[in-house]
JSON list of N, CA and C in Angstrom, two decimals:
[
{"chain": "A", "resi": 1156, "resn": "MET", "atom": "N", "xyz": [-1.11, -67.05, 23.09]},
{"chain": "A", "resi": 1156, "resn": "MET", "atom": "CA", "xyz": [-2.17, -67.55, 22.24]},
{"chain": "A", "resi": 1156, "resn": "MET", "atom": "C", "xyz": [-2.62, -68.89, 22.84]},
{"chain": "A", "resi": 1157, "resn": "ASP", "atom": "N", "xyz": [-3.90, -68.96, 23.05]},
{"chain": "A", "resi": 1157, "resn": "ASP", "atom": "CA", "xyz": [-4.40, -70.21, 23.64]},
{"chain": "A", "resi": 1157, "resn": "ASP", "atom": "C", "xyz": [-4.63, -71.25, 22.55]},
{"chain": "A", "resi": 1158, "resn": "ASP", "atom": "N", "xyz": [-4.95, -72.44, 22.98]},
{"chain": "A", "resi": 1158, "resn": "ASP", "atom": "CA", "xyz": [-5.07, -73.59, 22.09]},
{"chain": "A", "resi": 1158, "resn": "ASP", "atom": "C", "xyz": [-6.19, -73.41, 21.07]},
{"chain": "A", "resi": 1159, "resn": "ILE", "atom": "N", "xyz": [-7.29, -72.86, 21.45]},
{"chain": "A", "resi": 1159, "resn": "ILE", "atom": "CA", "xyz": [-8.43, -72.68, 20.55]},
{"chain": "A", "resi": 1159, "resn": "ILE", "atom": "C", "xyz": [-8.08, -71.68, 19.44]},
{"chain": "A", "resi": 1160, "resn": "LYS", "atom": "N", "xyz": [-7.46, -70.56, 19.82]},
{"chain": "A", "resi": 1160, "resn": "LYS", "atom": "CA", "xyz": [-7.08, -69.55, 18.82]},
{"chain": "A", "resi": 1160, "resn": "LYS", "atom": "C", "xyz": [-6.04, -70.13, 17.85]},
{"chain": "A", "resi": 1161, "resn": "PHE", "atom": "N", "xyz": [-5.14, -70.90, 18.39]},
{"chain": "A", "resi": 1161, "resn": "PHE", "atom": "CA", "xyz": [-4.12, -71.52, 17.54]},
{"chain": "A", "resi": 1161, "resn": "PHE", "atom": "C", "xyz": [-4.77, -72.46, 16.53]},
{"chain": "A", "resi": 1162, "resn": "LYS", "atom": "N", "xyz": [-5.70, -73.29, 16.99]},
{"chain": "A", "resi": 1162, "resn": "LYS", "atom": "CA", "xyz": [-6.40, -74.21, 16.10]},
{"chain": "A", "resi": 1162, "resn": "LYS", "atom": "C", "xyz": [-7.19, -73.45, 15.03]},
{"chain": "A", "resi": 1163, "resn": "GLU", "atom": "N", "xyz": [-7.85, -72.35, 15.41]},
{"chain": "A", "resi": 1163, "resn": "GLU", "atom": "CA", "xyz": [-8.59, -71.54, 14.45]},
{"chain": "A", "resi": 1163, "resn": "GLU", "atom": "C", "xyz": [-7.65, -70.96, 13.39]},
{"chain": "A", "resi": 1164, "resn": "LEU", "atom": "N", "xyz": [-6.50, -70.50, 13.84]},
{"chain": "A", "resi": 1164, "resn": "LEU", "atom": "CA", "xyz": [-5.52, -69.94, 12.92]},
{"chain": "A", "resi": 1164, "resn": "LEU", "atom": "C", "xyz": [-5.02, -71.02, 11.94]},
{"chain": "A", "resi": 1165, "resn": "VAL", "atom": "N", "xyz": [-4.74, -72.19, 12.47]},
{"chain": "A", "resi": 1165, "resn": "VAL", "atom": "CA", "xyz": [-4.28, -73.28, 11.62]},
{"chain": "A", "resi": 1165, "resn": "VAL", "atom": "C", "xyz": [-5.37, -73.66, 10.61]},
{"chain": "A", "resi": 1166, "resn": "LEU", "atom": "N", "xyz": [-6.61, -73.74, 11.05]},
{"chain": "A", "resi": 1166, "resn": "LEU", "atom": "CA", "xyz": [-7.71, -74.07, 10.13]},
{"chain": "A", "resi": 1166, "resn": "LEU", "atom": "C", "xyz": [-7.90, -73.00, 9.08]},
{"chain": "A", "resi": 1167, "resn": "GLN", "atom": "N", "xyz": [-7.77, -71.75, 9.48]},
{"chain": "A", "resi": 1167, "resn": "GLN", "atom": "CA", "xyz": [-7.90, -70.65, 8.52]},
{"chain": "A", "resi": 1167, "resn": "GLN", "atom": "C", "xyz": [-6.80, -70.73, 7.46]},
{"chain": "A", "resi": 1168, "resn": "GLN", "atom": "N", "xyz": [-5.59, -70.97, 7.90]},
{"chain": "A", "resi": 1168, "resn": "GLN", "atom": "CA", "xyz": [-4.48, -71.09, 6.95]},
{"chain": "A", "resi": 1168, "resn": "GLN", "atom": "C", "xyz": [-4.66, -72.31, 6.04]},
{"chain": "A", "resi": 1169, "resn": "LEU", "atom": "N", "xyz": [-5.18, -73.38, 6.59]},
{"chain": "A", "resi": 1169, "resn": "LEU", "atom": "CA", "xyz": [-5.43, -74.58, 5.80]},
{"chain": "A", "resi": 1169, "resn": "LEU", "atom": "C", "xyz": [-6.48, -74.31, 4.74]},
{"chain": "A", "resi": 1170, "resn": "ARG", "atom": "N", "xyz": [-7.52, -73.55, 5.09]},
{"chain": "A", "resi": 1170, "resn": "ARG", "atom": "CA", "xyz": [-8.54, -73.18, 4.11]},
{"chain": "A", "resi": 1170, "resn": "ARG", "atom": "C", "xyz": [-7.94, -72.34, 2.99]},
{"chain": "A", "resi": 1171, "resn": "ILE", "atom": "N", "xyz": [-7.11, -71.40, 3.35]},
{"chain": "A", "resi": 1171, "resn": "ILE", "atom": "CA", "xyz": [-6.45, -70.54, 2.36]},
{"chain": "A", "resi": 1171, "resn": "ILE", "atom": "C", "xyz": [-5.59, -71.38, 1.42]},
{"chain": "A", "resi": 1172, "resn": "LEU", "atom": "N", "xyz": [-4.83, -72.31, 1.99]},
{"chain": "A", "resi": 1172, "resn": "LEU", "atom": "CA", "xyz": [-3.99, -73.19, 1.16]},
{"chain": "A", "resi": 1172, "resn": "LEU", "atom": "C", "xyz": [-4.84, -74.07, 0.25]},
{"chain": "A", "resi": 1173, "resn": "THR", "atom": "N", "xyz": [-5.94, -74.58, 0.77]},
{"chain": "A", "resi": 1173, "resn": "THR", "atom": "CA", "xyz": [-6.82, -75.42, -0.02]},
{"chain": "A", "resi": 1173, "resn": "THR", "atom": "C", "xyz": [-7.43, -74.64, -1.18]},
{"chain": "A", "resi": 1174, "resn": "GLU", "atom": "N", "xyz": [-7.86, -73.42, -0.91]},
{"chain": "A", "resi": 1174, "resn": "GLU", "atom": "CA", "xyz": [-8.41, -72.57, -1.98]},
{"chain": "A", "resi": 1174, "resn": "GLU", "atom": "C", "xyz": [-7.34, -72.26, -3.03]},
{"chain": "A", "resi": 1175, "resn": "GLY", "atom": "N", "xyz": [-6.14, -71.97, -2.57]},
{"chain": "A", "resi": 1175, "resn": "GLY", "atom": "CA", "xyz": [-5.04, -71.69, -3.49]},
{"chain": "A", "resi": 1175, "resn": "GLY", "atom": "C", "xyz": [-4.72, -72.90, -4.35]},
{"chain": "A", "resi": 1176, "resn": "GLN", "atom": "N", "xyz": [-4.75, -74.07, -3.73]},
{"chain": "A", "resi": 1176, "resn": "GLN", "atom": "CA", "xyz": [-4.49, -75.31, -4.48]},
{"chain": "A", "resi": 1176, "resn": "GLN", "atom": "C", "xyz": [-5.55, -75.52, -5.55]},
{"chain": "A", "resi": 1177, "resn": "ALA", "atom": "N", "xyz": [-6.81, -75.25, -5.21]},
{"chain": "A", "resi": 1177, "resn": "ALA", "atom": "CA", "xyz": [-7.90, -75.41, -6.19]},
{"chain": "A", "resi": 1177, "resn": "ALA", "atom": "C", "xyz": [-7.71, -74.44, -7.36]},
{"chain": "A", "resi": 1178, "resn": "LYS", "atom": "N", "xyz": [-7.29, -73.22, -7.08]},
{"chain": "A", "resi": 1178, "resn": "LYS", "atom": "CA", "xyz": [-7.04, -72.24, -8.14]},
{"chain": "A", "resi": 1178, "resn": "LYS", "atom": "C", "xyz": [-5.89, -72.69, -9.03]},
{"chain": "A", "resi": 1179, "resn": "LEU", "atom": "N", "xyz": [-4.84, -73.22, -8.41]},
{"chain": "A", "resi": 1179, "resn": "LEU", "atom": "CA", "xyz": [-3.71, -73.72, -9.18]},
{"chain": "A", "resi": 1179, "resn": "LEU", "atom": "C", "xyz": [-4.11, -74.88, -10.10]},
{"chain": "A", "resi": 1180, "resn": "GLU", "atom": "N", "xyz": [-4.92, -75.76, -9.58]},
{"chain": "A", "resi": 1180, "resn": "GLU", "atom": "CA", "xyz": [-5.37, -76.90, -10.38]},
{"chain": "A", "resi": 1180, "resn": "GLU", "atom": "C", "xyz": [-6.25, -76.45, -11.54]},
{"chain": "A", "resi": 1181, "resn": "ALA", "atom": "N", "xyz": [-7.11, -75.46, -11.30]},
{"chain": "A", "resi": 1181, "resn": "ALA", "atom": "CA", "xyz": [-7.95, -74.93, -12.38]},
{"chain": "A", "resi": 1181, "resn": "ALA", "atom": "C", "xyz": [-7.08, -74.24, -13.43]},
{"chain": "A", "resi": 1182, "resn": "GLY", "atom": "N", "xyz": [-6.09, -73.50, -12.98]},
{"chain": "A", "resi": 1182, "resn": "GLY", "atom": "CA", "xyz": [-5.17, -72.85, -13.92]},
{"chain": "A", "resi": 1182, "resn": "GLY", "atom": "C", "xyz": [-4.38, -73.86, -14.72]},
{"chain": "A", "resi": 1183, "resn": "GLN", "atom": "N", "xyz": [-3.96, -74.93, -14.09]},
{"chain": "A", "resi": 1183, "resn": "GLN", "atom": "CA", "xyz": [-3.23, -76.00, -14.78]},
{"chain": "A", "resi": 1183, "resn": "GLN", "atom": "C", "xyz": [-4.10, -76.63, -15.86]},
{"chain": "A", "resi": 1184, "resn": "ALA", "atom": "N", "xyz": [-5.37, -76.86, -15.54]},
{"chain": "A", "resi": 1184, "resn": "ALA", "atom": "CA", "xyz": [-6.29, -77.44, -16.52]},
{"chain": "A", "resi": 1184, "resn": "ALA", "atom": "C", "xyz": [-6.45, -76.51, -17.73]},
{"chain": "A", "resi": 1185, "resn": "LYS", "atom": "N", "xyz": [-6.54, -75.20, -17.48]},
{"chain": "A", "resi": 1185, "resn": "LYS", "atom": "CA", "xyz": [-6.67, -74.24, -18.58]},
{"chain": "A", "resi": 1185, "resn": "LYS", "atom": "C", "xyz": [-5.41, -74.23, -19.44]},
{"chain": "A", "resi": 1186, "resn": "LEU", "atom": "N", "xyz": [-4.25, -74.29, -18.78]},
{"chain": "A", "resi": 1186, "resn": "LEU", "atom": "CA", "xyz": [-2.99, -74.32, -19.53]},
{"chain": "A", "resi": 1186, "resn": "LEU", "atom": "C", "xyz": [-2.89, -75.56, -20.40]},
{"chain": "A", "resi": 1187, "resn": "GLU", "atom": "N", "xyz": [-3.30, -76.69, -19.86]},
{"chain": "A", "resi": 1187, "resn": "GLU", "atom": "CA", "xyz": [-3.24, -77.93, -20.63]},
{"chain": "A", "resi": 1187, "resn": "GLU", "atom": "C", "xyz": [-4.20, -77.88, -21.81]},
{"chain": "A", "resi": 1188, "resn": "ALA", "atom": "N", "xyz": [-5.38, -77.32, -21.62]},
{"chain": "A", "resi": 1188, "resn": "ALA", "atom": "CA", "xyz": [-6.34, -77.19, -22.72]},
{"chain": "A", "resi": 1188, "resn": "ALA", "atom": "C", "xyz": [-5.78, -76.25, -23.79]},
{"chain": "A", "resi": 1189, "resn": "GLY", "atom": "N", "xyz": [-5.17, -75.17, -23.36]},
{"chain": "A", "resi": 1189, "resn": "GLY", "atom": "CA", "xyz": [-4.57, -74.23, -24.32]},
{"chain": "A", "resi": 1189, "resn": "GLY", "atom": "C", "xyz": [-3.43, -74.87, -25.08]},
{"chain": "A", "resi": 1190, "resn": "GLN", "atom": "N", "xyz": [-2.63, -75.65, -24.38]},
{"chain": "A", "resi": 1190, "resn": "GLN", "atom": "CA", "xyz": [-1.51, -76.33, -25.03]},
{"chain": "A", "resi": 1190, "resn": "GLN", "atom": "C", "xyz": [-2.02, -77.32, -26.08]},
{"chain": "A", "resi": 1191, "resn": "LYS", "atom": "N", "xyz": [-3.09, -78.02, -25.77]},
{"chain": "A", "resi": 1191, "resn": "LYS", "atom": "CA", "xyz": [-3.68, -78.97, -26.71]},
{"chain": "A", "resi": 1191, "resn": "LYS", "atom": "C", "xyz": [-4.18, -78.23, -27.95]},
{"chain": "A", "resi": 1192, "resn": "ALA", "atom": "N", "xyz": [-4.82, -77.08, -27.75]},
{"chain": "A", "resi": 1192, "resn": "ALA", "atom": "CA", "xyz": [-5.32, -76.29, -28.87]},
{"chain": "A", "resi": 1192, "resn": "ALA", "atom": "C", "xyz": [-4.16, -75.79, -29.74]},
{"chain": "A", "resi": 1193, "resn": "ILE", "atom": "N", "xyz": [-3.08, -75.37, -29.11]},
{"chain": "A", "resi": 1193, "resn": "ILE", "atom": "CA", "xyz": [-1.91, -74.90, -29.85]},
{"chain": "A", "resi": 1193, "resn": "ILE", "atom": "C", "xyz": [-1.32, -76.04, -30.69]},
{"chain": "A", "resi": 1194, "resn": "ARG", "atom": "N", "xyz": [-1.21, -77.21, -30.10]},
{"chain": "A", "resi": 1194, "resn": "ARG", "atom": "CA", "xyz": [-0.69, -78.36, -30.85]},
{"chain": "A", "resi": 1194, "resn": "ARG", "atom": "C", "xyz": [-1.57, -78.66, -32.06]},
{"chain": "A", "resi": 1195, "resn": "ASN", "atom": "N", "xyz": [-2.87, -78.59, -31.87]},
{"chain": "A", "resi": 1195, "resn": "ASN", "atom": "CA", "xyz": [-3.79, -78.85, -32.96]},
{"chain": "A", "resi": 1195, "resn": "ASN", "atom": "C", "xyz": [-3.61, -77.84, -34.08]},
{"chain": "A", "resi": 1196, "resn": "GLU", "atom": "N", "xyz": [-3.53, -76.57, -33.73]},
{"chain": "A", "resi": 1196, "resn": "GLU", "atom": "CA", "xyz": [-3.33, -75.53, -34.73]},
{"chain": "A", "resi": 1196, "resn": "GLU", "atom": "C", "xyz": [-1.99, -75.67, -35.42]},
{"chain": "A", "resi": 1197, "resn": "LEU", "atom": "N", "xyz": [-0.99, -76.09, -34.67]},
{"chain": "A", "resi": 1197, "resn": "LEU", "atom": "CA", "xyz": [0.35, -76.25, -35.24]},
{"chain": "A", "resi": 1197, "resn": "LEU", "atom": "C", "xyz": [0.36, -77.31, -36.33]},
{"chain": "A", "resi": 1198, "resn": "LYS", "atom": "N", "xyz": [-0.45, -78.34, -36.17]},
{"chain": "A", "resi": 1198, "resn": "LYS", "atom": "CA", "xyz": [-0.55, -79.36, -37.21]},
{"chain": "A", "resi": 1198, "resn": "LYS", "atom": "C", "xyz": [-1.02, -78.73, -38.52]},
{"chain": "A", "resi": 1199, "resn": "TYR", "atom": "N", "xyz": [-2.03, -77.85, -38.43]},
{"chain": "A", "resi": 1199, "resn": "TYR", "atom": "CA", "xyz": [-2.54, -77.20, -39.64]},
{"chain": "A", "resi": 1199, "resn": "TYR", "atom": "C", "xyz": [-1.50, -76.27, -40.24]},
{"chain": "A", "resi": 1200, "resn": "VAL", "atom": "N", "xyz": [-0.75, -75.59, -39.41]},
{"chain": "A", "resi": 1200, "resn": "VAL", "atom": "CA", "xyz": [0.29, -74.69, -39.90]},
{"chain": "A", "resi": 1200, "resn": "VAL", "atom": "C", "xyz": [1.34, -75.49, -40.67]},
{"chain": "A", "resi": 1201, "resn": "TRP", "atom": "N", "xyz": [1.76, -76.63, -40.11]},
{"chain": "A", "resi": 1201, "resn": "TRP", "atom": "CA", "xyz": [2.76, -77.45, -40.80]},
{"chain": "A", "resi": 1201, "resn": "TRP", "atom": "C", "xyz": [2.22, -77.99, -42.12]},
{"chain": "A", "resi": 1202, "resn": "GLU", "atom": "N", "xyz": [0.96, -78.34, -42.15]},
{"chain": "A", "resi": 1202, "resn": "GLU", "atom": "CA", "xyz": [0.37, -78.80, -43.41]},
{"chain": "A", "resi": 1202, "resn": "GLU", "atom": "C", "xyz": [0.41, -77.70, -44.45]},
{"chain": "A", "resi": 1203, "resn": "ASP", "atom": "N", "xyz": [0.09, -76.48, -44.05]},
{"chain": "A", "resi": 1203, "resn": "ASP", "atom": "CA", "xyz": [0.15, -75.34, -44.97]},
{"chain": "A", "resi": 1203, "resn": "ASP", "atom": "C", "xyz": [1.57, -75.08, -45.44]},
{"chain": "A", "resi": 1204, "resn": "ILE", "atom": "N", "xyz": [2.53, -75.19, -44.54]},
{"chain": "A", "resi": 1204, "resn": "ILE", "atom": "CA", "xyz": [3.94, -74.99, -44.91]},
{"chain": "A", "resi": 1204, "resn": "ILE", "atom": "C", "xyz": [4.36, -76.03, -45.93]},
{"chain": "A", "resi": 1205, "resn": "LYS", "atom": "N", "xyz": [3.95, -77.27, -45.73]},
{"chain": "A", "resi": 1205, "resn": "LYS", "atom": "CA", "xyz": [4.30, -78.33, -46.68]},
{"chain": "A", "resi": 1205, "resn": "LYS", "atom": "C", "xyz": [3.70, -78.04, -48.06]},
{"chain": "A", "resi": 1206, "resn": "LYS", "atom": "N", "xyz": [2.46, -77.57, -48.09]},
{"chain": "A", "resi": 1206, "resn": "LYS", "atom": "CA", "xyz": [1.82, -77.24, -49.37]},
{"chain": "A", "resi": 1206, "resn": "LYS", "atom": "C", "xyz": [2.59, -76.11, -50.07]},
{"chain": "A", "resi": 1207, "resn": "ILE", "atom": "N", "xyz": [2.93, -75.08, -49.32]},
{"chain": "A", "resi": 1207, "resn": "ILE", "atom": "CA", "xyz": [3.68, -73.96, -49.90]},
{"chain": "A", "resi": 1207, "resn": "ILE", "atom": "C", "xyz": [5.04, -74.43, -50.40]},
{"chain": "A", "resi": 1208, "resn": "ASP", "atom": "N", "xyz": [5.69, -75.29, -49.63]},
{"chain": "A", "resi": 1208, "resn": "ASP", "atom": "CA", "xyz": [6.99, -75.81, -50.02]},
{"chain": "A", "resi": 1208, "resn": "ASP", "atom": "C", "xyz": [6.89, -76.62, -51.31]},
{"chain": "A", "resi": 1209, "resn": "ASN", "atom": "N", "xyz": [5.84, -77.41, -51.43]},
{"chain": "A", "resi": 1209, "resn": "ASN", "atom": "CA", "xyz": [5.65, -78.19, -52.66]},
{"chain": "A", "resi": 1209, "resn": "ASN", "atom": "C", "xyz": [5.42, -77.29, -53.86]},
{"chain": "A", "resi": 1210, "resn": "ARG", "atom": "N", "xyz": [4.62, -76.25, -53.67]},
{"chain": "A", "resi": 1210, "resn": "ARG", "atom": "CA", "xyz": [4.37, -75.31, -54.77]},
{"chain": "A", "resi": 1210, "resn": "ARG", "atom": "C", "xyz": [5.65, -74.58, -55.17]},
{"chain": "A", "resi": 1211, "resn": "LEU", "atom": "N", "xyz": [6.44, -74.19, -54.17]},
{"chain": "A", "resi": 1211, "resn": "LEU", "atom": "CA", "xyz": [7.69, -73.50, -54.44]},
{"chain": "A", "resi": 1211, "resn": "LEU", "atom": "C", "xyz": [8.66, -74.42, -55.18]},
{"chain": "A", "resi": 1212, "resn": "SER", "atom": "N", "xyz": [8.71, -75.66, -54.77]},
{"chain": "A", "resi": 1212, "resn": "SER", "atom": "CA", "xyz": [9.59, -76.61, -55.46]},
{"chain": "A", "resi": 1212, "resn": "SER", "atom": "C", "xyz": [9.17, -76.77, -56.92]},
{"chain": "A", "resi": 1213, "resn": "ALA", "atom": "N", "xyz": [7.87, -76.86, -57.16]},
{"chain": "A", "resi": 1213, "resn": "ALA", "atom": "CA", "xyz": [7.38, -76.98, -58.54]},
{"chain": "A", "resi": 1213, "resn": "ALA", "atom": "C", "xyz": [7.75, -75.75, -59.35]},
{"chain": "A", "resi": 1214, "resn": "GLN", "atom": "N", "xyz": [7.62, -74.58, -58.76]},
{"chain": "A", "resi": 1214, "resn": "GLN", "atom": "CA", "xyz": [7.97, -73.35, -59.47]},
{"chain": "A", "resi": 1214, "resn": "GLN", "atom": "C", "xyz": [9.47, -73.28, -59.74]},
{"chain": "A", "resi": 1215, "resn": "GLU", "atom": "N", "xyz": [10.27, -73.73, -58.80]},
{"chain": "A", "resi": 1215, "resn": "GLU", "atom": "CA", "xyz": [11.72, -73.74, -59.01]},
{"chain": "A", "resi": 1215, "resn": "GLU", "atom": "C", "xyz": [12.09, -74.65, -60.18]},
{"chain": "A", "resi": 1216, "resn": "GLU", "atom": "N", "xyz": [11.45, -75.82, -60.24]},
{"chain": "A", "resi": 1216, "resn": "GLU", "atom": "CA", "xyz": [11.71, -76.74, -61.35]},
{"chain": "A", "resi": 1216, "resn": "GLU", "atom": "C", "xyz": [11.29, -76.12, -62.68]},
{"chain": "A", "resi": 1217, "resn": "GLU", "atom": "N", "xyz": [10.14, -75.48, -62.67]},
{"chain": "A", "resi": 1217, "resn": "GLU", "atom": "CA", "xyz": [9.64, -74.83, -63.89]},
{"chain": "A", "resi": 1217, "resn": "GLU", "atom": "C", "xyz": [10.57, -73.71, -64.33]},
{"chain": "A", "resi": 1218, "resn": "THR", "atom": "N", "xyz": [11.03, -72.92, -63.39]},
{"chain": "A", "resi": 1218, "resn": "THR", "atom": "CA", "xyz": [11.96, -71.82, -63.69]},
{"chain": "A", "resi": 1218, "resn": "THR", "atom": "C", "xyz": [13.26, -72.37, -64.25]},
{"chain": "A", "resi": 1219, "resn": "TYR", "atom": "N", "xyz": [13.75, -73.44, -63.66]},
{"chain": "A", "resi": 1219, "resn": "TYR", "atom": "CA", "xyz": [14.98, -74.06, -64.14]},
{"chain": "A", "resi": 1219, "resn": "TYR", "atom": "C", "xyz": [14.82, -74.54, -65.58]},
{"chain": "A", "resi": 1220, "resn": "MET", "atom": "N", "xyz": [13.70, -75.18, -65.85]},
{"chain": "A", "resi": 1220, "resn": "MET", "atom": "CA", "xyz": [13.44, -75.68, -67.20]},
{"chain": "A", "resi": 1220, "resn": "MET", "atom": "C", "xyz": [13.32, -74.54, -68.20]},
{"chain": "A", "resi": 1221, "resn": "LEU", "atom": "N", "xyz": [12.68, -73.45, -67.80]},
{"chain": "A", "resi": 1221, "resn": "LEU", "atom": "CA", "xyz": [12.55, -72.30, -68.71]},
{"chain": "A", "resi": 1221, "resn": "LEU", "atom": "C", "xyz": [13.91, -71.67, -68.98]},
{"chain": "A", "resi": 1222, "resn": "LYS", "atom": "N", "xyz": [14.78, -71.63, -67.98]},
{"chain": "A", "resi": 1222, "resn": "LYS", "atom": "CA", "xyz": [16.12, -71.08, -68.19]},
{"chain": "A", "resi": 1222, "resn": "LYS", "atom": "C", "xyz": [16.93, -71.97, -69.14]},
{"chain": "A", "resi": 1223, "resn": "GLN", "atom": "N", "xyz": [16.70, -73.25, -69.07]},
{"chain": "A", "resi": 1223, "resn": "GLN", "atom": "CA", "xyz": [17.42, -74.18, -69.93]},
{"chain": "A", "resi": 1223, "resn": "GLN", "atom": "C", "xyz": [17.01, -74.02, -71.40]},
{"chain": "A", "resi": 1224, "resn": "MET", "atom": "N", "xyz": [15.77, -73.57, -71.60]},
{"chain": "A", "resi": 1224, "resn": "MET", "atom": "CA", "xyz": [15.26, -73.41, -72.96]},
{"chain": "A", "resi": 1224, "resn": "MET", "atom": "C", "xyz": [15.85, -72.18, -73.65]},
{"chain": "A", "resi": 1225, "resn": "LYS", "atom": "N", "xyz": [16.38, -71.24, -72.91]},
{"chain": "A", "resi": 1225, "resn": "LYS", "atom": "CA", "xyz": [16.91, -70.00, -73.51]},
{"chain": "A", "resi": 1225, "resn": "LYS", "atom": "C", "xyz": [18.16, -70.24, -74.27]}
]
């Protein structure tokens, strides 16, 4: 393999690596955006869980009081 062919091969491989790196970076950005969206949704889920827990606690207290009245 002569010097010119070797240089062409190296440049070709470098282009392939550069393209792959760009794809990885784009994928990383998508993953980070998805992770941010999941965190945001998780906040709403926890808020809903807290509301349900509060309602359940109130019902438990009410049930306890009704049992005491019997």
